[in-house]
Amino acid sequence: AARRTGAQAIHPGYGFLSENAGFADTCAKAGIVFIGPPPAAIRAMGSKSEAKKIMEKARVPLVPGYHGDDQSPELLAKEAARIGFPVLIKASAGGGGKGMRVVESADKFADALAGAKREAKAAFADDHVLIEKYLTRPRHIEIQVFADSHGGCLSLFERDCSIQRRHQKLVEETPSPAIDERLRREIGRTAVEAVKAIRYCNVGTVEFLLDKDRNFFFMEVNTRIQVEHPITEMVTGIDLVKEQIRIASGLPLSFKQPDIKLNGHSFECRINAEDPEKFTPCPGQITKYSAPGGLGIRVDSAMEPNAVVVPYYDSLIAKLITHGRDRQEAMARMRRALDEFVIEGIKTTIPLHRKIFNDPDFQKGHVSTTFLDRFLAGQSA
Ligand code: ADP
């Protein structure tokens, strides 16, 4: 398609091709610019185990765990006992929460390991796993980073993606209500060091878990633009995709760290074509569609009346993003926008988002990565 249209470059979006080093190689061989990091960086971060080895060397703090090559079930069980239950088994090649199992006690380890390996093999054709201490009620904090081919490397602050269902993000916000200026600088600096260690170039996200005592631990690097990037654009005023294209064409970053200012607050809700209670995909024809608008409201979507949501892809059909001068204003705008958003003919996650934004704990920012699963189970946060 690129050849036929005479395109000089390909932006892979955030789908499967975006973290496919083979595809990036193929582009290079064809003389077409891949708008993303060098294939070597994609490869280095493609395995969570390899990424941890590199980060360990760069002295980035890791979640206590095991990420070695020896995969014998006996050794893995011994490591799990050493780390201390509960532990989390993760597929090294994993993504999207697949191949992940929480194990509460030693007697459940063997079955969970077999299950995780089976799932990893089916999804990624690779059943290598790692084990981490399962942190109780952490927050998911990720840092947006940017690096150019001239040695420039900087952070565009954090995103808090703690509102997840079964380890899948549903609501994101920036800045995080759990982070002050000092911690922001510290995590940002760590993330920049982490990507410098792999000679990174272009846009990337360094993911961390933050525990109750405000310790942060490296999880992984996503070597692509992410679904939740608009909230960073809203608070920094920087067009991340434009910057990606500039960097891919060899230009230096168009800003320096002190130029980047955090302005106000932003939320994103992922509107998925899903049953909001059962979370099963709900493809079908949209009969009515009317998106909200006005100051501080942004909708990234290709949907319209009569559009058909096909069952072949991810169920994300729209991103609803709000911006306000502070958290309260961004939240009030989100509540209004969720009420005004009309999508009929299929079920969506909008009703669930309304409930989340009306929850007192969420409103106070008192959440963790287990908040939503507990909320859905009717337990208190
Ligand atoms: P994936 O690549 O499949 O999305 P991640 O490693 O990014 O997997 O983890 C996804 C989510 O799983 C995190 O945001 C967090 O909620 C949860 N998680 C991952 N590791 C841990 C851990 N060690 N303790 C507690 N929760 C974790």
Short mmCIF file of C-alpha atoms and ligand atoms in Angstrom, two decimals:
data_model
loop_
_atom_site.label_atom_id
_atom_site.label_comp_id
_atom_site.label_asym_id
_atom_site.label_seq_id
_atom_site.Cartn_x
_atom_site.Cartn_y
_atom_site.Cartn_z
CA ALA A 1 0.00 0.00 0.00
CA ALA A 2 2.85 2.39 0.83
CA ARG A 3 4.52 1.72 -2.52
CA ARG A 4 1.31 2.09 -4.46
CA THR A 5 0.44 5.38 -2.81
CA GLY A 6 4.01 6.69 -2.90
CA ALA A 7 4.10 7.12 0.88
CA GLN A 8 7.57 7.85 2.30
CA ALA A 9 6.71 6.67 5.79
CA ILE A 10 4.31 4.45 7.71
CA HIS A 11 2.77 5.32 11.05
CA PRO A 12 1.79 1.97 12.57
CA GLY A 13 -0.77 3.37 15.02
CA TYR A 14 -1.00 1.41 18.27
CA GLY A 15 -2.07 -1.95 16.87
CA PHE A 16 -0.07 -5.13 16.42
CA LEU A 17 2.26 -3.72 13.75
CA SER A 18 3.41 -0.94 16.06
CA GLU A 19 5.56 -3.23 18.23
CA ASN A 20 6.58 -5.63 15.51
CA ALA A 21 10.35 -5.37 14.97
CA GLY A 22 10.10 -7.55 11.85
CA PHE A 23 7.72 -5.06 10.31
CA ALA A 24 10.04 -2.17 11.20
CA ASP A 25 12.91 -4.10 9.53
CA THR A 26 10.80 -4.73 6.44
CA CYS A 27 10.03 -1.01 6.15
CA ALA A 28 13.74 -0.17 6.42
CA LYS A 29 14.63 -2.70 3.71
CA ALA A 30 11.97 -1.23 1.44
CA GLY A 31 13.35 2.28 1.98
CA ILE A 32 10.21 3.37 3.83
CA VAL A 33 10.52 5.19 7.15
CA PHE A 34 8.89 3.41 10.08
CA ILE A 35 7.51 6.10 12.39
CA GLY A 36 8.62 4.59 15.67
CA PRO A 37 11.69 3.42 17.54
CA PRO A 38 14.59 1.46 15.97
CA PRO A 39 13.86 -2.30 15.55
CA ALA A 40 16.58 -3.12 18.12
CA ALA A 41 14.75 -1.13 20.81
CA ILE A 42 11.43 -2.80 19.95
CA ARG A 43 13.15 -6.20 20.22
CA ALA A 44 14.90 -5.35 23.48
CA MET A 45 11.62 -4.33 25.11
CA GLY A 46 9.46 -6.98 23.40
CA SER A 47 10.31 -9.51 26.09
CA LYS A 48 9.37 -8.39 29.61
CA SER A 49 12.15 -10.64 30.99
CA GLU A 50 14.85 -9.18 28.72
CA ALA A 51 13.61 -5.66 29.43
CA LYS A 52 13.98 -6.31 33.16
CA LYS A 53 17.53 -7.53 32.75
CA ILE A 54 18.44 -4.34 30.90
CA MET A 55 16.67 -2.13 33.46
CA GLU A 56 18.30 -3.94 36.36
CA LYS A 57 21.69 -3.06 34.88
CA ALA A 58 20.60 0.55 34.49
CA ARG A 59 19.65 0.52 38.22
CA VAL A 60 15.98 1.12 37.57
CA PRO A 61 13.96 -0.26 40.54
CA LEU A 62 12.11 -3.49 39.65
CA VAL A 63 9.18 -5.28 41.30
CA PRO A 64 10.84 -8.06 43.35
CA GLY A 65 10.70 -11.22 41.27
CA TYR A 66 12.34 -13.75 38.98
CA HIS A 67 13.02 -13.14 35.28
CA GLY A 68 15.67 -15.77 34.52
CA ASP A 69 16.04 -18.19 31.63
CA ASP A 70 15.58 -21.40 33.63
CA GLN A 71 11.92 -22.26 33.14
CA SER A 72 11.69 -25.60 34.93
CA PRO A 73 8.45 -25.78 36.94
CA GLU A 74 10.37 -26.83 40.06
CA LEU A 75 12.67 -23.82 39.94
CA LEU A 76 9.78 -21.45 39.20
CA ALA A 77 7.86 -22.84 42.19
CA LYS A 78 10.93 -22.38 44.39
CA GLU A 79 11.36 -18.79 43.18
CA ALA A 80 7.68 -18.06 43.87
CA ALA A 81 8.14 -19.29 47.45
CA ARG A 82 11.27 -17.15 47.83
CA ILE A 83 9.47 -14.04 46.54
CA GLY A 84 6.54 -14.76 48.86
CA PHE A 85 2.86 -15.22 47.96
CA PRO A 86 0.80 -13.73 46.47
CA VAL A 87 2.80 -13.71 43.24
CA LEU A 88 1.94 -12.84 39.66
CA ILE A 89 2.97 -15.10 36.77
CA LYS A 90 3.39 -13.10 33.55
CA ALA A 91 4.09 -14.15 29.98
CA SER A 92 7.40 -12.55 28.91
CA ALA A 93 5.97 -11.91 25.46
CA GLY A 94 2.67 -10.78 27.00
CA GLY A 95 0.43 -7.84 26.43
CA GLY A 96 -3.20 -6.94 26.97
CA GLY A 97 -3.28 -8.87 30.25
CA LYS A 98 -2.95 -12.25 28.48
CA GLY A 99 -0.92 -15.04 30.05
CA MET A 100 -1.16 -13.45 33.50
CA ARG A 101 -2.15 -15.31 36.69
CA VAL A 102 -2.27 -14.19 40.30
CA VAL A 103 -1.31 -17.04 42.64
CA GLU A 104 -2.36 -16.77 46.29
CA SER A 105 -0.57 -19.82 47.73
CA ALA A 106 2.01 -22.52 46.94
CA ASP A 107 -0.56 -25.30 46.42
CA LYS A 108 -2.17 -23.34 43.56
CA PHE A 109 1.12 -22.54 41.80
CA ALA A 110 1.49 -25.56 39.49
CA ASP A 111 -2.00 -25.24 37.97
CA ALA A 112 -1.67 -21.47 37.54
CA LEU A 113 1.72 -21.89 35.85
CA ALA A 114 0.31 -24.44 33.41
CA GLY A 115 -2.64 -22.11 32.67
CA ALA A 116 -0.44 -19.06 32.10
CA LYS A 117 1.89 -21.04 29.82
CA ARG A 118 -1.00 -22.45 27.81
CA GLU A 119 -2.49 -18.99 27.32
CA ALA A 120 0.90 -17.47 26.44
CA LYS A 121 1.63 -20.20 23.90
CA ALA A 122 -1.74 -19.70 22.21
CA ALA A 123 -1.55 -15.89 22.16
CA PHE A 124 2.15 -15.24 21.53
CA ALA A 125 3.58 -18.63 20.40
CA ASP A 126 6.02 -18.28 23.31
CA ASP A 127 5.41 -19.68 26.79
CA HIS A 128 8.37 -18.12 28.60
CA VAL A 129 7.17 -16.59 31.89
CA LEU A 130 8.45 -14.41 34.70
CA ILE A 131 7.28 -14.10 38.28
CA GLU A 132 6.67 -10.93 40.26
CA LYS A 133 5.59 -10.17 43.77
CA TYR A 134 1.89 -9.33 43.46
CA LEU A 135 1.56 -5.87 44.95
CA THR A 136 -1.68 -5.26 46.79
CA ARG A 137 -3.63 -2.27 45.57
CA PRO A 138 -0.88 -0.43 43.71
CA ARG A 139 -1.44 2.39 41.24
CA HIS A 140 -0.43 2.10 37.60
CA ILE A 141 1.73 5.12 36.82
CA GLU A 142 3.34 5.50 33.43
CA ILE A 143 5.68 8.14 32.10
CA GLN A 144 5.46 9.48 28.57
CA VAL A 145 8.95 9.83 27.15
CA PHE A 146 10.35 11.21 23.91
CA ALA A 147 13.82 10.81 22.45
CA ASP A 148 15.30 12.10 19.20
CA SER A 149 18.25 10.91 17.14
CA HIS A 150 20.40 13.83 18.37
CA GLY A 151 20.65 12.70 22.01
CA GLY A 152 17.60 14.65 23.21
CA CYS A 153 15.49 12.71 25.70
CA LEU A 154 12.79 14.00 28.01
CA SER A 155 9.64 13.21 29.96
CA LEU A 156 6.12 14.54 29.38
CA PHE A 157 4.98 13.67 32.89
CA GLU A 158 2.84 10.81 34.12
CA ARG A 159 -0.50 9.20 33.37
CA ASP A 160 -2.41 7.39 36.09
CA CYS A 161 -4.08 4.31 34.56
CA SER A 162 -5.24 2.64 37.75
CA ILE A 163 -8.86 2.24 36.63
CA GLN A 164 -8.62 -1.17 35.01
CA ARG A 165 -10.80 -4.20 34.57
CA ARG A 166 -8.85 -7.43 34.77
CA HIS A 167 -5.58 -5.56 34.18
CA GLN A 168 -6.96 -3.70 31.14
CA LYS A 169 -7.10 0.09 31.26
CA LEU A 170 -10.51 1.75 31.11
CA VAL A 171 -10.02 5.32 32.44
CA GLU A 172 -6.80 7.34 32.45
CA GLU A 173 -5.95 10.70 33.96
CA THR A 174 -3.09 13.14 34.24
CA PRO A 175 -1.67 14.43 36.50
CA SER A 176 -2.00 11.56 38.98
CA PRO A 177 -3.75 12.59 42.22
CA ALA A 178 -1.17 10.42 44.03
CA ILE A 179 1.94 12.25 42.83
CA ASP A 180 3.52 15.47 43.99
CA GLU A 181 6.10 17.56 42.20
CA ARG A 182 9.07 15.86 43.86
CA LEU A 183 7.92 12.33 43.02
CA ARG A 184 7.00 13.44 39.50
CA ARG A 185 10.53 14.65 38.91
CA GLU A 186 12.02 11.48 40.40
CA ILE A 187 9.93 9.03 38.36
CA GLY A 188 10.39 11.18 35.23
CA ARG A 189 14.17 11.15 35.69
CA THR A 190 14.15 7.37 36.21
CA ALA A 191 12.08 6.84 33.05
CA VAL A 192 14.45 9.01 31.00
CA GLU A 193 17.45 7.03 32.32
CA ALA A 194 15.61 3.79 31.46
CA VAL A 195 15.12 4.69 27.81
CA LYS A 196 18.59 6.18 27.46
CA ALA A 197 19.90 2.75 28.54
CA ILE A 198 18.42 1.24 25.37
CA ARG A 199 19.41 4.13 23.05
CA TYR A 200 15.79 4.82 22.47
CA CYS A 201 14.41 7.08 19.77
CA ASN A 202 10.86 8.36 19.16
CA VAL A 203 7.88 8.11 21.50
CA GLY A 204 7.65 5.57 24.31
CA THR A 205 6.01 4.87 27.66
CA VAL A 206 7.74 3.54 30.75
CA GLU A 207 5.23 1.76 32.99
CA PHE A 208 5.60 1.57 36.78
CA LEU A 209 3.60 0.38 39.75
CA LEU A 210 3.41 2.71 42.73
CA ASP A 211 2.83 1.11 46.13
CA LYS A 212 1.10 2.57 49.18
CA ASP A 213 4.41 3.84 50.54
CA ARG A 214 5.08 5.70 47.30
CA ASN A 215 7.80 3.30 46.15
CA PHE A 216 7.76 2.87 42.39
CA PHE A 217 8.80 -0.20 40.43
CA PHE A 218 9.48 -0.65 36.71
CA MET A 219 7.09 -2.95 34.81
CA GLU A 220 7.76 -2.51 31.11
CA VAL A 221 8.37 -0.11 28.21
CA ASN A 222 5.76 0.26 25.50
CA THR A 223 7.58 1.19 22.32
CA ARG A 224 4.71 2.95 20.60
CA ILE A 225 2.21 5.77 20.92
CA GLN A 226 -0.51 4.63 23.31
CA VAL A 227 -4.29 4.71 23.32
CA GLU A 228 -4.20 7.13 26.26
CA HIS A 229 -1.76 9.65 24.72
CA PRO A 230 -4.44 12.36 24.20
CA ILE A 231 -4.54 13.24 27.91
CA THR A 232 -0.83 14.08 27.75
CA GLU A 233 -1.52 16.23 24.68
CA MET A 234 -4.31 18.04 26.55
CA VAL A 235 -2.14 19.05 29.52
CA THR A 236 1.08 19.78 27.60
CA GLY A 237 -0.37 21.26 24.40
CA ILE A 238 2.11 19.13 22.42
CA ASP A 239 0.88 17.12 19.43
CA LEU A 240 2.62 13.79 20.10
CA VAL A 241 1.99 12.29 16.66
CA LYS A 242 3.35 15.37 14.91
CA GLU A 243 6.46 15.15 17.09
CA GLN A 244 6.80 11.45 16.19
CA ILE A 245 6.78 12.31 12.49
CA ARG A 246 9.34 15.11 12.99
CA ILE A 247 11.68 12.77 14.86
CA ALA A 248 11.27 10.00 12.29
CA SER A 249 12.36 12.46 9.62
CA GLY A 250 15.56 13.16 11.56
CA LEU A 251 14.64 16.48 13.18
CA PRO A 252 15.49 17.20 16.83
CA LEU A 253 12.78 17.49 19.48
CA SER A 254 10.97 20.79 19.06
CA PHE A 255 11.01 21.52 22.82
CA LYS A 256 13.25 21.20 25.87
CA GLN A 257 12.36 19.86 29.30
CA PRO A 258 11.83 23.30 30.91
CA ASP A 259 9.48 24.24 28.02
CA ILE A 260 7.03 21.49 28.95
CA LYS A 261 4.39 22.79 31.34
CA LEU A 262 1.65 20.83 33.00
CA ASN A 263 -1.51 22.80 32.32
CA GLY A 264 -4.69 21.70 34.12
CA HIS A 265 -6.07 18.18 34.28
CA SER A 266 -7.31 15.63 31.77
CA PHE A 267 -9.30 12.37 31.77
CA GLU A 268 -9.90 9.77 29.08
CA CYS A 269 -12.70 7.18 29.05
CA ARG A 270 -12.38 4.23 26.71
CA ILE A 271 -15.73 3.71 25.03
CA ASN A 272 -15.81 0.06 24.05
CA ALA A 273 -18.49 -1.82 22.12
CA GLU A 274 -19.05 -4.11 25.08
CA ASP A 275 -21.79 -5.18 27.43
CA PRO A 276 -21.02 -2.89 30.42
CA GLU A 277 -21.87 -5.63 32.90
CA LYS A 278 -20.54 -8.80 31.30
CA PHE A 279 -17.73 -7.13 29.31
CA THR A 280 -18.42 -9.33 26.30
CA PRO A 281 -17.91 -7.67 22.89
CA CYS A 282 -21.07 -6.21 21.34
CA PRO A 283 -20.49 -5.74 17.63
CA GLY A 284 -23.37 -4.60 15.43
CA GLN A 285 -24.83 -1.61 13.66
CA ILE A 286 -24.93 1.77 15.34
CA THR A 287 -28.38 3.26 14.76
CA LYS A 288 -28.04 6.64 16.50
CA TYR A 289 -24.75 8.42 17.14
CA SER A 290 -24.25 11.87 18.58
CA ALA A 291 -20.98 12.93 20.18
CA PRO A 292 -20.63 15.63 22.85
CA GLY A 293 -18.64 18.82 22.27
CA GLY A 294 -17.78 22.20 23.70
CA LEU A 295 -14.86 23.64 25.62
CA GLY A 296 -12.53 21.00 27.04
CA ILE A 297 -14.18 18.04 25.29
CA ARG A 298 -12.42 15.91 22.67
CA VAL A 299 -13.74 12.78 20.97
CA ASP A 300 -11.34 10.61 18.97
CA SER A 301 -13.51 8.23 16.96
CA ALA A 302 -14.42 7.18 13.44
CA MET A 303 -17.99 6.23 14.34
CA GLU A 304 -21.13 7.76 12.83
CA PRO A 305 -24.81 6.85 12.46
CA ASN A 306 -25.26 3.53 10.62
CA ALA A 307 -21.61 2.55 11.09
CA VAL A 308 -21.09 -1.15 11.64
CA VAL A 309 -18.81 -2.34 14.45
CA VAL A 310 -17.26 -5.55 13.16
CA PRO A 311 -16.22 -8.37 15.49
CA TYR A 312 -12.69 -8.76 14.07
CA TYR A 313 -10.86 -6.05 15.99
CA ASP A 314 -10.45 -4.59 19.44
CA SER A 315 -13.76 -3.32 20.82
CA LEU A 316 -12.52 0.27 21.38
CA ILE A 317 -14.77 2.50 19.26
CA ALA A 318 -14.23 5.97 20.74
CA LYS A 319 -12.05 7.84 23.19
CA LEU A 320 -13.77 10.53 25.20
CA ILE A 321 -11.25 13.01 26.56
CA THR A 322 -11.86 16.05 28.74
CA HIS A 323 -9.66 18.87 29.94
CA GLY A 324 -10.21 21.39 32.72
CA ARG A 325 -8.26 23.92 34.74
CA ASP A 326 -8.23 21.43 37.61
CA ARG A 327 -9.37 17.87 38.41
CA GLN A 328 -12.84 18.99 39.49
CA GLU A 329 -13.51 20.84 36.25
CA ALA A 330 -12.18 18.02 34.05
CA MET A 331 -14.34 15.56 36.01
CA ALA A 332 -17.48 17.72 35.76
CA ARG A 333 -16.96 18.03 32.01
CA MET A 334 -16.58 14.24 31.75
CA ARG A 335 -19.83 13.67 33.63
CA ARG A 336 -21.66 16.03 31.30
CA ALA A 337 -20.05 14.56 28.18
CA LEU A 338 -20.92 11.01 29.24
CA ASP A 339 -24.55 12.07 29.68
CA GLU A 340 -24.63 13.72 26.26
CA PHE A 341 -22.91 10.92 24.34
CA VAL A 342 -25.57 8.97 22.42
CA ILE A 343 -24.67 5.62 20.86
CA GLU A 344 -27.63 3.38 20.10
CA GLY A 345 -27.93 -0.03 18.46
CA ILE A 346 -25.03 -1.59 20.35
CA LYS A 347 -24.06 -1.73 24.00
CA THR A 348 -21.11 0.32 25.20
CA THR A 349 -19.12 0.99 28.38
CA ILE A 350 -20.68 4.49 28.75
CA PRO A 351 -23.07 3.46 31.59
CA LEU A 352 -20.14 2.01 33.55
CA HIS A 353 -18.10 5.21 33.09
CA ARG A 354 -21.04 7.21 34.47
CA LYS A 355 -21.03 5.05 37.59
CA ILE A 356 -17.28 5.37 38.03
CA PHE A 357 -17.40 9.17 37.71
CA ASN A 358 -20.17 9.30 40.32
CA ASP A 359 -18.28 7.19 42.84
CA PRO A 360 -17.09 9.15 45.91
CA ASP A 361 -13.78 7.26 46.20
CA PHE A 362 -12.98 7.82 42.55
CA GLN A 363 -13.92 11.48 42.93
CA LYS A 364 -11.44 11.79 45.79
CA GLY A 365 -8.77 10.00 43.78
CA HIS A 366 -8.64 7.12 46.24
CA VAL A 367 -8.17 4.27 43.79
CA SER A 368 -5.83 1.44 42.90
CA THR A 369 -5.58 -1.12 40.10
CA THR A 370 -8.07 -3.34 41.95
CA PHE A 371 -10.61 -0.54 42.46
CA LEU A 372 -12.83 -1.39 39.50
CA ASP A 373 -12.98 -5.15 40.03
CA ARG A 374 -13.91 -4.53 43.67
CA PHE A 375 -16.39 -1.83 42.67
CA LEU A 376 -18.06 -4.23 40.22
CA ALA A 377 -18.18 -6.92 42.87
CA GLY A 378 -20.00 -4.45 45.13
CA GLN A 379 -17.15 -4.13 47.62
CA SER A 380 -15.82 -0.86 48.98
CA ALA A 381 -12.65 0.55 47.44
P1 ADP B 1 0.27 -6.21 29.87
O1 ADP B 1 1.53 -5.96 29.06
O2 ADP B 1 -0.35 -7.54 29.59
O3 ADP B 1 -0.71 -5.08 29.83
P2 ADP B 1 1.53 -5.32 32.34
O4 ADP B 1 2.79 -5.92 32.78
O5 ADP B 1 1.60 -3.97 31.67
O6 ADP B 1 0.75 -6.35 31.39
O7 ADP B 1 0.53 -5.23 33.57
C1 ADP B 1 -0.83 -4.86 33.39
C2 ADP B 1 -1.49 -4.55 34.73
O8 ADP B 1 -1.42 -5.68 35.60
C3 ADP B 1 -0.85 -3.44 35.54
O9 ADP B 1 -1.30 -2.18 35.15
C4 ADP B 1 -1.32 -3.78 36.95
O10 ADP B 1 -2.66 -3.43 37.18
C5 ADP B 1 -1.25 -5.28 36.95
N1 ADP B 1 0.05 -5.75 37.46
C6 ADP B 1 1.14 -6.04 36.74
N2 ADP B 1 2.16 -6.43 37.52
C7 ADP B 1 1.72 -6.40 38.80
C8 ADP B 1 2.28 -6.72 40.09
N3 ADP B 1 3.52 -7.16 40.21
N4 ADP B 1 1.49 -6.54 41.18
C9 ADP B 1 0.22 -6.10 41.07
N5 ADP B 1 -0.38 -5.82 39.89
C10 ADP B 1 0.35 -5.95 38.77
#
